[in-house]
mmCIF file of C-alpha atoms in Angstrom:
data_model
loop_
_atom_site.group_PDB
_atom_site.id
_atom_site.type_symbol
_atom_site.label_atom_id
_atom_site.label_comp_id
_atom_site.label_asym_id
_atom_site.label_seq_id
_atom_site.Cartn_x
_atom_site.Cartn_y
_atom_site.Cartn_z
ATOM 1 C CA MET A 2 7.495 6.944 228.278
ATOM 2 C CA SER A 3 8.979 4.369 230.605
ATOM 3 C CA GLU A 4 11.811 5.595 232.809
ATOM 4 C CA THR A 5 13.918 2.469 232.296
ATOM 5 C CA ILE A 6 14.861 0.536 229.228
ATOM 6 C CA ILE A 7 15.504 -2.901 230.743
ATOM 7 C CA ARG A 8 12.882 -4.036 233.214
ATOM 8 C CA ILE A 9 14.081 -6.203 236.094
ATOM 9 C CA PRO A 10 12.303 -9.599 236.043
ATOM 10 C CA SER A 11 10.058 -10.210 239.013
ATOM 11 C CA SER A 12 12.162 -13.216 240.028
ATOM 12 C CA GLY A 13 15.231 -10.960 240.325
ATOM 13 C CA SER A 14 17.951 -10.666 237.723
ATOM 14 C CA GLY A 15 20.912 -9.798 239.890
ATOM 15 C CA VAL A 16 21.910 -6.987 237.531
ATOM 16 C CA PRO A 17 23.537 -4.027 239.281
ATOM 17 C CA ALA A 18 21.701 -0.755 238.755
ATOM 18 C CA THR A 19 24.824 0.722 237.173
ATOM 19 C CA GLN A 20 24.442 -1.700 234.260
ATOM 20 C CA LEU A 21 20.968 -0.503 233.326
ATOM 21 C CA PHE A 22 20.659 1.841 230.372
ATOM 22 C CA GLU A 23 19.716 5.439 230.841
ATOM 23 C CA PRO A 24 16.365 6.106 229.103
ATOM 24 C CA PHE A 25 16.168 8.174 225.960
ATOM 25 C CA THR A 26 13.474 10.836 226.048
ATOM 26 C CA LEU A 27 11.040 12.301 223.546
ATOM 27 C CA ALA A 28 12.624 15.735 223.724
ATOM 28 C CA GLN A 29 16.125 14.341 223.273
ATOM 29 C CA PHE A 30 15.295 12.872 219.871
ATOM 30 C CA GLY A 31 12.595 15.213 218.661
ATOM 31 C CA GLY A 32 9.782 12.899 219.690
ATOM 32 C CA GLU A 33 6.146 13.752 220.027
ATOM 33 C CA ALA A 34 3.466 12.940 222.557
ATOM 34 C CA ALA A 35 2.439 9.385 221.716
ATOM 35 C CA ASP A 36 -0.882 7.616 222.134
ATOM 36 C CA PRO A 37 -0.377 5.743 225.435
ATOM 37 C CA THR A 38 -2.049 2.653 223.961
ATOM 38 C CA THR A 39 0.329 2.547 220.952
ATOM 39 C CA VAL A 40 3.781 1.064 221.433
ATOM 40 C CA LEU A 41 4.965 0.992 217.805
ATOM 41 C CA GLU A 42 3.946 2.927 214.697
ATOM 42 C CA ALA A 43 5.119 2.811 211.087
ATOM 43 C CA ARG A 44 4.522 5.902 208.964
ATOM 44 C CA ASP A 45 4.836 5.690 205.179
ATOM 45 C CA LEU A 46 7.639 3.159 205.519
ATOM 46 C CA VAL A 47 9.631 2.586 202.325
ATOM 47 C CA LYS A 48 12.411 0.121 201.586
ATOM 48 C CA HIS A 49 13.892 -0.124 198.092
ATOM 49 C CA PHE A 50 16.779 -2.380 197.118
ATOM 50 C CA SER A 51 19.068 -1.280 194.325
ATOM 51 C CA SER A 52 21.702 -3.504 192.750
ATOM 52 C CA GLY A 53 23.768 -0.477 191.705
ATOM 53 C CA ARG A 54 25.275 -0.175 188.238
ATOM 54 C CA GLY A 55 25.403 -2.967 185.722
ATOM 55 C CA PHE A 56 27.413 -3.585 182.547
ATOM 56 C CA LEU A 57 28.933 -0.394 181.076
ATOM 57 C CA GLY A 58 27.457 1.674 183.876
ATOM 58 C CA ARG A 59 23.837 0.919 183.010
ATOM 59 C CA LYS A 60 21.490 1.454 185.918
ATOM 60 C CA ARG A 61 20.011 -1.715 187.348
ATOM 61 C CA HIS A 62 16.488 -2.170 188.616
ATOM 62 C CA VAL A 63 15.221 -0.888 191.948
ATOM 63 C CA VAL A 64 13.114 -3.437 193.820
ATOM 64 C CA HIS A 65 10.144 -1.865 195.613
ATOM 65 C CA ALA A 66 10.091 -4.276 198.568
ATOM 66 C CA VAL A 67 8.092 -1.976 200.887
ATOM 67 C CA ASP A 68 6.267 1.040 199.481
ATOM 68 C CA GLY A 69 4.455 3.321 201.919
ATOM 69 C CA VAL A 70 3.427 0.951 204.713
ATOM 70 C CA SER A 71 1.685 2.514 207.730
ATOM 71 C CA PHE A 72 0.199 0.858 210.821
ATOM 72 C CA LYS A 73 -0.053 1.122 214.602
ATOM 73 C CA LEU A 74 0.620 -1.658 217.106
ATOM 74 C CA SER A 75 -1.165 -1.464 220.451
ATOM 75 C CA ARG A 76 0.478 -2.570 223.682
ATOM 76 C CA GLY A 77 -0.065 -6.228 224.489
ATOM 77 C CA ARG A 78 -1.845 -6.877 221.173
ATOM 78 C CA THR A 79 -1.000 -8.790 218.005
ATOM 79 C CA LEU A 80 -0.934 -7.412 214.478
ATOM 80 C CA GLY A 81 -0.985 -10.122 211.809
ATOM 81 C CA LEU A 82 0.870 -9.293 208.594
ATOM 82 C CA VAL A 83 -0.214 -11.564 205.728
ATOM 83 C CA GLY A 84 0.248 -11.905 201.993
ATOM 84 C CA GLU A 85 1.874 -14.030 199.321
ATOM 85 C CA SER A 86 5.592 -14.749 199.324
ATOM 86 C CA GLY A 87 7.524 -11.705 198.168
ATOM 87 C CA CYS A 88 4.920 -9.132 199.232
ATOM 88 C CA GLY A 89 7.312 -7.425 201.670
ATOM 89 C CA LYS A 90 6.216 -8.881 205.011
ATOM 90 C CA THR A 91 9.634 -10.017 206.201
ATOM 91 C CA THR A 92 11.359 -6.884 204.899
ATOM 92 C CA THR A 93 8.904 -4.773 206.899
ATOM 93 C CA GLY A 94 9.808 -6.708 210.042
ATOM 94 C CA ARG A 95 13.540 -6.396 209.408
ATOM 95 C CA VAL A 96 13.251 -2.637 208.856
ATOM 96 C CA ILE A 97 11.310 -2.242 212.105
ATOM 97 C CA LEU A 98 14.004 -4.138 213.985
ATOM 98 C CA GLY A 99 16.805 -2.146 212.365
ATOM 99 C CA LEU A 100 18.322 -5.016 210.402
ATOM 100 C CA GLU A 101 17.589 -3.036 207.225
ATOM 101 C CA GLU A 102 17.906 0.725 206.788
ATOM 102 C CA PRO A 103 14.631 2.286 205.580
ATOM 103 C CA THR A 104 14.691 4.229 202.328
ATOM 104 C CA ALA A 105 12.077 6.650 203.658
ATOM 105 C CA GLY A 106 9.407 6.934 206.329
ATOM 106 C CA GLU A 107 9.385 6.721 210.106
ATOM 107 C CA ILE A 108 9.235 4.044 212.780
ATOM 108 C CA ARG A 109 8.063 5.515 216.073
ATOM 109 C CA PHE A 110 8.476 3.714 219.371
ATOM 110 C CA ASP A 111 6.772 5.478 222.270
ATOM 111 C CA GLY A 112 6.726 8.616 220.113
ATOM 112 C CA VAL A 113 10.449 8.518 219.221
ATOM 113 C CA ASP A 114 11.472 8.152 215.571
ATOM 114 C CA VAL A 115 13.943 5.287 215.990
ATOM 115 C CA THR A 116 15.199 5.545 212.391
ATOM 116 C CA ARG A 117 17.258 8.518 213.626
ATOM 117 C CA LEU A 118 18.937 6.583 216.459
ATOM 118 C CA ARG A 119 22.566 5.557 216.110
ATOM 119 C CA GLY A 120 25.151 3.773 218.256
ATOM 120 C CA ALA A 121 24.212 3.328 221.902
ATOM 121 C CA GLU A 122 20.748 4.801 221.354
ATOM 122 C CA ALA A 123 19.963 2.257 218.639
ATOM 123 C CA LYS A 124 21.201 -0.507 220.937
ATOM 124 C CA ARG A 125 18.852 0.685 223.651
ATOM 125 C CA TYR A 126 15.950 0.501 221.217
ATOM 126 C CA ARG A 127 16.833 -3.037 220.121
ATOM 127 C CA ASN A 128 16.599 -4.434 223.624
ATOM 128 C CA ARG A 129 12.937 -3.399 223.607
ATOM 129 C CA VAL A 130 12.128 -4.858 220.189
ATOM 130 C CA GLN A 131 13.267 -8.409 219.387
ATOM 131 C CA MET A 132 12.686 -10.960 216.629
ATOM 132 C CA VAL A 133 11.818 -14.659 216.386
ATOM 133 C CA PHE A 134 13.150 -15.885 213.053
ATOM 134 C CA GLN A 135 11.491 -18.301 210.644
ATOM 135 C CA ASP A 136 14.106 -21.042 210.642
ATOM 136 C CA PRO A 137 15.276 -21.965 214.161
ATOM 137 C CA SER A 138 18.150 -24.045 212.742
ATOM 138 C CA ALA A 139 19.578 -21.101 210.794
ATOM 139 C CA SER A 140 19.049 -18.504 213.541
ATOM 140 C CA LEU A 141 21.043 -20.415 216.186
ATOM 141 C CA ASP A 142 24.843 -20.625 215.979
ATOM 142 C CA PRO A 143 25.711 -24.349 215.622
ATOM 143 C CA LYS A 144 29.016 -23.773 217.464
ATOM 144 C CA MET A 145 27.340 -22.340 220.552
ATOM 145 C CA ARG A 146 25.549 -24.253 223.257
ATOM 146 C CA VAL A 147 21.875 -23.444 223.741
ATOM 147 C CA GLY A 148 22.530 -21.662 227.021
ATOM 148 C CA GLU A 149 25.200 -19.508 225.395
ATOM 149 C CA SER A 150 22.808 -18.527 222.573
ATOM 150 C CA VAL A 151 20.133 -17.461 225.046
ATOM 151 C CA ALA A 152 22.693 -15.616 227.198
ATOM 152 C CA GLU A 153 24.321 -13.746 224.302
ATOM 153 C CA PRO A 154 21.997 -10.688 224.380
ATOM 154 C CA LEU A 155 22.493 -10.514 228.162
ATOM 155 C CA PHE A 156 26.260 -10.553 227.692
ATOM 156 C CA LEU A 157 26.081 -7.816 225.056
ATOM 157 C CA HIS A 158 24.044 -5.642 227.423
ATOM 158 C CA GLY A 159 26.411 -5.996 230.357
ATOM 159 C CA TRP A 160 24.819 -8.646 232.582
ATOM 160 C CA GLU A 161 27.187 -10.366 235.019
ATOM 161 C CA ALA A 162 27.954 -14.098 234.643
ATOM 162 C CA GLY A 163 25.944 -15.232 237.676
ATOM 163 C CA ALA A 164 22.925 -13.175 236.679
ATOM 164 C CA ARG A 165 23.128 -14.521 233.109
ATOM 165 C CA ALA A 166 23.122 -18.152 234.253
ATOM 166 C CA GLU A 167 20.128 -17.584 236.531
ATOM 167 C CA ARG A 168 18.246 -15.715 233.812
ATOM 168 C CA VAL A 169 18.923 -18.394 231.160
ATOM 169 C CA ALA A 170 17.610 -21.152 233.416
ATOM 170 C CA ASN A 171 14.506 -19.081 234.136
ATOM 171 C CA LEU A 172 13.905 -18.382 230.426
ATOM 172 C CA LEU A 173 14.286 -22.015 229.344
ATOM 173 C CA ASP A 174 11.849 -23.069 232.039
ATOM 174 C CA ARG A 175 9.422 -20.328 230.999
ATOM 175 C CA VAL A 176 9.268 -21.595 227.399
ATOM 176 C CA GLY A 177 8.726 -25.178 228.506
ATOM 177 C CA LEU A 178 12.294 -26.537 228.263
ATOM 178 C CA ASP A 179 14.338 -28.286 230.930
ATOM 179 C CA PRO A 180 17.155 -25.896 231.949
ATOM 180 C CA SER A 181 19.594 -28.812 231.573
ATOM 181 C CA LEU A 182 19.143 -28.504 227.787
ATOM 182 C CA GLY A 183 21.225 -25.350 227.996
ATOM 183 C CA SER A 184 24.361 -27.496 227.807
ATOM 184 C CA ARG A 185 23.382 -29.013 224.456
ATOM 185 C CA TYR A 186 23.980 -27.775 220.928
ATOM 186 C CA ALA A 187 21.150 -26.750 218.598
ATOM 187 C CA HIS A 188 21.496 -29.847 216.386
ATOM 188 C CA GLN A 189 20.802 -32.046 219.421
ATOM 189 C CA LEU A 190 17.299 -30.565 219.794
ATOM 190 C CA SER A 191 14.095 -31.093 217.853
ATOM 191 C CA GLY A 192 12.669 -28.364 215.611
ATOM 192 C CA GLY A 193 10.100 -27.401 218.205
ATOM 193 C CA GLN A 194 12.717 -27.223 220.937
ATOM 194 C CA ARG A 195 14.980 -25.058 218.757
ATOM 195 C CA GLN A 196 12.143 -22.619 218.126
ATOM 196 C CA ARG A 197 11.449 -22.450 221.863
ATOM 197 C CA VAL A 198 15.112 -21.576 222.343
ATOM 198 C CA GLY A 199 14.685 -18.782 219.777
ATOM 199 C CA ILE A 200 11.690 -17.482 221.713
ATOM 200 C CA ALA A 201 13.630 -17.652 224.996
ATOM 201 C CA ARG A 202 16.453 -15.623 223.430
ATOM 202 C CA ALA A 203 13.966 -13.038 222.161
ATOM 203 C CA LEU A 204 12.525 -12.727 225.678
ATOM 204 C CA ALA A 205 15.920 -12.414 227.382
ATOM 205 C CA LEU A 206 15.800 -8.620 227.742
ATOM 206 C CA GLU A 207 12.053 -8.419 228.511
ATOM 207 C CA PRO A 208 11.132 -6.689 225.211
ATOM 208 C CA GLU A 209 7.864 -4.867 224.703
ATOM 209 C CA VAL A 210 7.546 -5.885 221.028
ATOM 210 C CA ILE A 211 8.480 -9.135 219.274
ATOM 211 C CA ILE A 212 8.567 -9.488 215.488
ATOM 212 C CA ALA A 213 7.572 -13.122 214.856
ATOM 213 C CA ASP A 214 8.555 -13.949 211.264
ATOM 214 C CA GLU A 215 6.816 -17.178 210.226
ATOM 215 C CA PRO A 216 7.694 -18.689 213.626
ATOM 216 C CA THR A 217 5.896 -21.993 212.957
ATOM 217 C CA SER A 218 6.304 -22.586 209.217
ATOM 218 C CA ALA A 219 9.291 -24.933 209.675
ATOM 219 C CA LEU A 220 7.522 -27.044 212.321
ATOM 220 C CA ASP A 221 5.236 -30.065 212.252
ATOM 221 C CA VAL A 222 1.530 -29.383 212.761
ATOM 222 C CA SER A 223 1.399 -30.758 216.316
ATOM 223 C CA VAL A 224 4.498 -28.810 217.378
ATOM 224 C CA ARG A 225 3.160 -25.726 215.606
ATOM 225 C CA ALA A 226 0.144 -25.640 217.904
ATOM 226 C CA GLN A 227 2.372 -25.905 220.981
ATOM 227 C CA VAL A 228 4.523 -22.951 219.887
ATOM 228 C CA ILE A 229 1.493 -20.803 219.027
ATOM 229 C CA ASN A 230 -0.085 -21.492 222.406
ATOM 230 C CA LEU A 231 3.241 -20.685 224.063
ATOM 231 C CA LEU A 232 3.339 -17.289 222.329
ATOM 232 C CA LYS A 233 -0.214 -16.517 223.461
ATOM 233 C CA ASP A 234 0.526 -17.569 227.036
ATOM 234 C CA LEU A 235 3.646 -15.394 227.131
ATOM 235 C CA GLN A 236 1.651 -12.446 225.813
ATOM 236 C CA ALA A 237 -0.948 -12.870 228.547
ATOM 237 C CA GLU A 238 1.789 -13.185 231.184
ATOM 238 C CA LEU A 239 4.210 -10.484 230.045
ATOM 239 C CA GLY A 240 2.032 -8.084 228.046
ATOM 240 C CA VAL A 241 4.360 -8.243 225.029
ATOM 241 C CA ALA A 242 3.017 -7.065 221.657
ATOM 242 C CA TYR A 243 3.574 -9.105 218.481
ATOM 243 C CA VAL A 244 3.906 -8.343 214.805
ATOM 244 C CA PHE A 245 3.021 -11.824 213.554
ATOM 245 C CA ILE A 246 4.210 -12.367 209.971
ATOM 246 C CA SER A 247 2.739 -15.384 208.213
ATOM 247 C CA HIS A 248 1.043 -16.758 205.115
ATOM 248 C CA ASP A 249 -0.888 -19.285 207.240
ATOM 249 C CA LEU A 250 -4.251 -17.547 207.522
ATOM 250 C CA SER A 251 -5.711 -20.036 210.009
ATOM 251 C CA THR A 252 -2.874 -19.347 212.432
ATOM 252 C CA VAL A 253 -3.119 -15.596 211.866
ATOM 253 C CA ARG A 254 -6.825 -15.652 212.668
ATOM 254 C CA TYR A 255 -6.159 -17.518 215.915
ATOM 255 C CA VAL A 256 -3.377 -15.273 217.235
ATOM 256 C CA SER A 257 -4.142 -11.802 215.821
ATOM 257 C CA ASP A 258 -6.259 -8.963 217.149
ATOM 258 C CA GLU A 259 -5.838 -6.999 213.902
ATOM 259 C CA VAL A 260 -4.704 -8.078 210.432
ATOM 260 C CA ALA A 261 -2.972 -6.108 207.677
ATOM 261 C CA VAL A 262 -2.956 -7.634 204.179
ATOM 262 C CA MET A 263 0.061 -6.806 201.994
ATOM 263 C CA TYR A 264 0.374 -7.024 198.233
ATOM 264 C CA LEU A 265 3.511 -6.070 196.320
ATOM 265 C CA GLY A 266 4.938 -3.904 199.100
ATOM 266 C CA GLN A 267 1.730 -2.126 200.118
ATOM 267 C CA ILE A 268 -1.049 -2.682 202.651
ATOM 268 C CA VAL A 269 -4.319 -3.133 200.748
ATOM 269 C CA GLU A 270 -6.607 -3.857 203.701
ATOM 270 C CA ARG A 271 -6.447 -3.579 207.488
ATOM 271 C CA ALA A 272 -9.173 -4.591 209.918
ATOM 272 C CA PRO A 273 -9.896 -6.337 213.224
ATOM 273 C CA SER A 274 -9.211 -10.036 212.766
ATOM 274 C CA GLU A 275 -12.737 -11.440 213.006
ATOM 275 C CA GLU A 276 -14.192 -8.702 210.791
ATOM 276 C CA LEU A 277 -11.608 -9.280 208.089
ATOM 277 C CA PHE A 278 -12.088 -13.050 208.050
ATOM 278 C CA SER A 279 -15.889 -12.877 208.166
ATOM 279 C CA GLN A 280 -16.293 -10.040 205.644
ATOM 280 C CA PRO A 281 -13.215 -9.294 203.516
ATOM 281 C CA LEU A 282 -13.541 -6.151 201.412
ATOM 282 C CA HIS A 283 -10.523 -6.096 199.086
ATOM 283 C CA PRO A 284 -10.622 -8.608 196.173
ATOM 284 C CA TYR A 285 -7.101 -9.766 197.040
ATOM 285 C CA THR A 286 -8.135 -10.519 200.629
ATOM 286 C CA GLN A 287 -11.128 -12.447 199.312
ATOM 287 C CA ALA A 288 -8.861 -14.497 197.045
ATOM 288 C CA LEU A 289 -6.475 -15.286 199.899
ATOM 289 C CA LEU A 290 -9.330 -16.531 202.077
ATOM 290 C CA ASP A 291 -10.821 -18.536 199.208
ATOM 291 C CA ALA A 292 -7.481 -20.318 198.840
ATOM 292 C CA VAL A 293 -7.839 -21.795 202.350
ATOM 293 C CA PRO A 294 -9.415 -25.271 201.975
ATOM 294 C CA ILE A 295 -12.460 -26.301 204.012
ATOM 295 C CA PRO A 296 -12.167 -29.660 205.848
ATOM 296 C CA ASP A 297 -15.650 -30.744 204.643
ATOM 297 C CA PRO A 298 -15.323 -32.098 201.044
ATOM 298 C CA ARG A 299 -19.008 -31.465 200.245
ATOM 299 C CA ALA A 300 -18.904 -27.873 201.443
ATOM 300 C CA GLU A 301 -15.620 -27.366 199.593
ATOM 301 C CA ALA A 302 -17.175 -28.599 196.341
ATOM 302 C CA GLN A 303 -20.201 -26.301 196.657
ATOM 303 C CA ARG A 304 -18.575 -23.003 197.600
ATOM 304 C CA HIS A 305 -17.720 -20.316 195.067
ATOM 305 C CA VAL A 306 -13.987 -19.666 194.953
ATOM 306 C CA MET A 307 -12.301 -16.652 193.361
ATOM 307 C CA LEU A 308 -9.132 -17.894 191.680
ATOM 308 C CA LEU A 309 -6.389 -15.441 190.790
ATOM 309 C CA GLU A 310 -4.951 -15.610 187.303
ATOM 310 C CA GLY A 311 -1.410 -14.716 186.299
ATOM 311 C CA ASP A 312 1.692 -14.247 188.396
ATOM 312 C CA VAL A 313 2.643 -11.619 190.949
ATOM 313 C CA PRO A 314 4.161 -8.657 189.019
ATOM 314 C CA ASP A 315 7.857 -7.901 189.202
ATOM 315 C CA PRO A 316 8.488 -5.666 192.272
ATOM 316 C CA ALA A 317 11.211 -3.948 190.254
ATOM 317 C CA ALA A 318 8.551 -2.750 187.798
ATOM 318 C CA PRO A 319 5.231 -2.579 189.680
ATOM 319 C CA PRO A 320 2.075 -1.904 187.617
ATOM 320 C CA SER A 321 0.629 1.581 187.374
ATOM 321 C CA GLY A 322 -2.476 2.464 189.320
ATOM 322 C CA CYS A 323 -3.650 -0.310 191.616
ATOM 323 C CA ARG A 324 -0.886 -2.883 191.778
ATOM 324 C CA PHE A 325 -3.480 -5.664 191.946
ATOM 325 C CA HIS A 326 -5.384 -4.665 188.806
ATOM 326 C CA THR A 327 -3.440 -7.075 186.552
ATOM 327 C CA ARG A 328 -4.954 -10.016 188.462
ATOM 328 C CA CYS A 329 -8.229 -8.572 189.727
ATOM 329 C CA PRO A 330 -11.455 -9.846 188.077
ATOM 330 C CA PHE A 331 -13.237 -6.566 188.898
ATOM 331 C CA ALA A 332 -10.598 -4.154 187.565
ATOM 332 C CA THR A 333 -11.686 -1.121 185.514
ATOM 333 C CA ALA A 334 -9.799 1.495 183.512
ATOM 334 C CA ASP A 335 -9.524 3.672 186.625
ATOM 335 C CA CYS A 336 -7.816 0.816 188.474
ATOM 336 C CA ALA A 337 -5.027 0.771 185.891
ATOM 337 C CA ALA A 338 -4.583 4.552 185.892
ATOM 338 C CA ILE A 339 -5.186 5.741 189.479
ATOM 339 C CA GLU A 340 -3.459 4.355 192.547
ATOM 340 C CA PRO A 341 -6.019 3.778 195.334
ATOM 341 C CA VAL A 342 -5.350 5.256 198.756
ATOM 342 C CA LEU A 343 -5.694 3.227 201.932
ATOM 343 C CA ARG A 344 -8.741 4.888 203.490
ATOM 344 C CA ALA A 345 -11.159 4.310 206.324
ATOM 345 C CA VAL A 346 -14.450 2.728 205.230
ATOM 346 C CA ALA A 347 -15.742 1.847 208.719
ATOM 347 C CA PRO A 348 -14.528 2.237 212.306
ATOM 348 C CA GLY A 349 -11.238 0.353 212.532
ATOM 349 C CA ARG A 350 -11.346 -0.762 208.870
ATOM 350 C CA GLU A 351 -9.222 0.528 206.003
ATOM 351 C CA VAL A 352 -9.037 -0.620 202.404
ATOM 352 C CA ALA A 353 -7.246 0.528 199.244
ATOM 353 C CA CYS A 354 -9.684 -0.271 196.450
ATOM 354 C CA HIS A 355 -11.697 1.863 194.011
ATOM 355 C CA MET A 356 -14.560 -0.653 194.030
ATOM 356 C CA VAL A 357 -15.223 -0.486 197.781
#
């Protein structure tokens, strides 16, 4: 494990050594020897939301937002997390970051189960894992200038004023913005510029992992491409790993090294990006890919498309067996009775389906 938590930027941050955090160790928190290529791992992650008691003390429903999600994220690589709205993608990201408390399971960072960290230790973890939110307008404080928003994590982690100003200018320049924009407010910037500010803020503490939650969905197509290319360039330059959450499969294919497909709180298929897009195995993955239109009208008219019928089941009352069986055209009696296990079917490929 790294001996320091905050890494000094190569250009020089001006942060006194006394302000750096002391590292937490594997032994200190009951960690285990981690795979050196794996920076982040989720093990049987569960997040349920309960609305407590209703009228006359009746128990309300429990929403199964995330139900047993497991994956590994390699250093400097991108894991795409895809699925329909409401499948649990964003909740998974928020639990990893610590914005939501997990109901069960583990999140291991460099071998340390970070779900056990509290107080200063949790703060030390959060400077290594950051998030780029979906809506740049909502994630930036309208009362703060852009430079203040980018500098806020530096202030919270004890950077001196001079070092903060130098670092903010460097970050804005790195994401393709003129440092003079730091004196403006968020509403004075375009959508693309606001999202670049969000990326600069996420990079402020030189994190090793960034959770990118639909980072381009609120942007125009031309600006979307600029932001995606910026994220890829930053990954090549800094070696940061991404969990890229999106329903835009074309974008996911472009940015991801590996893709995990979620349905109703569970991962139903995981595979290297090109293998998953060229040969999907789970019927739900096939349906998602069939829903992506082809630019050629003649080819679009001739291809066979698997259309899903019915609505996504209520996550407060998920179906028995395979959660997809109520919409799957290949479902059998076993699919309704037995829950499939996510299992390896080829090197690097896992699928949860009785028919595969």
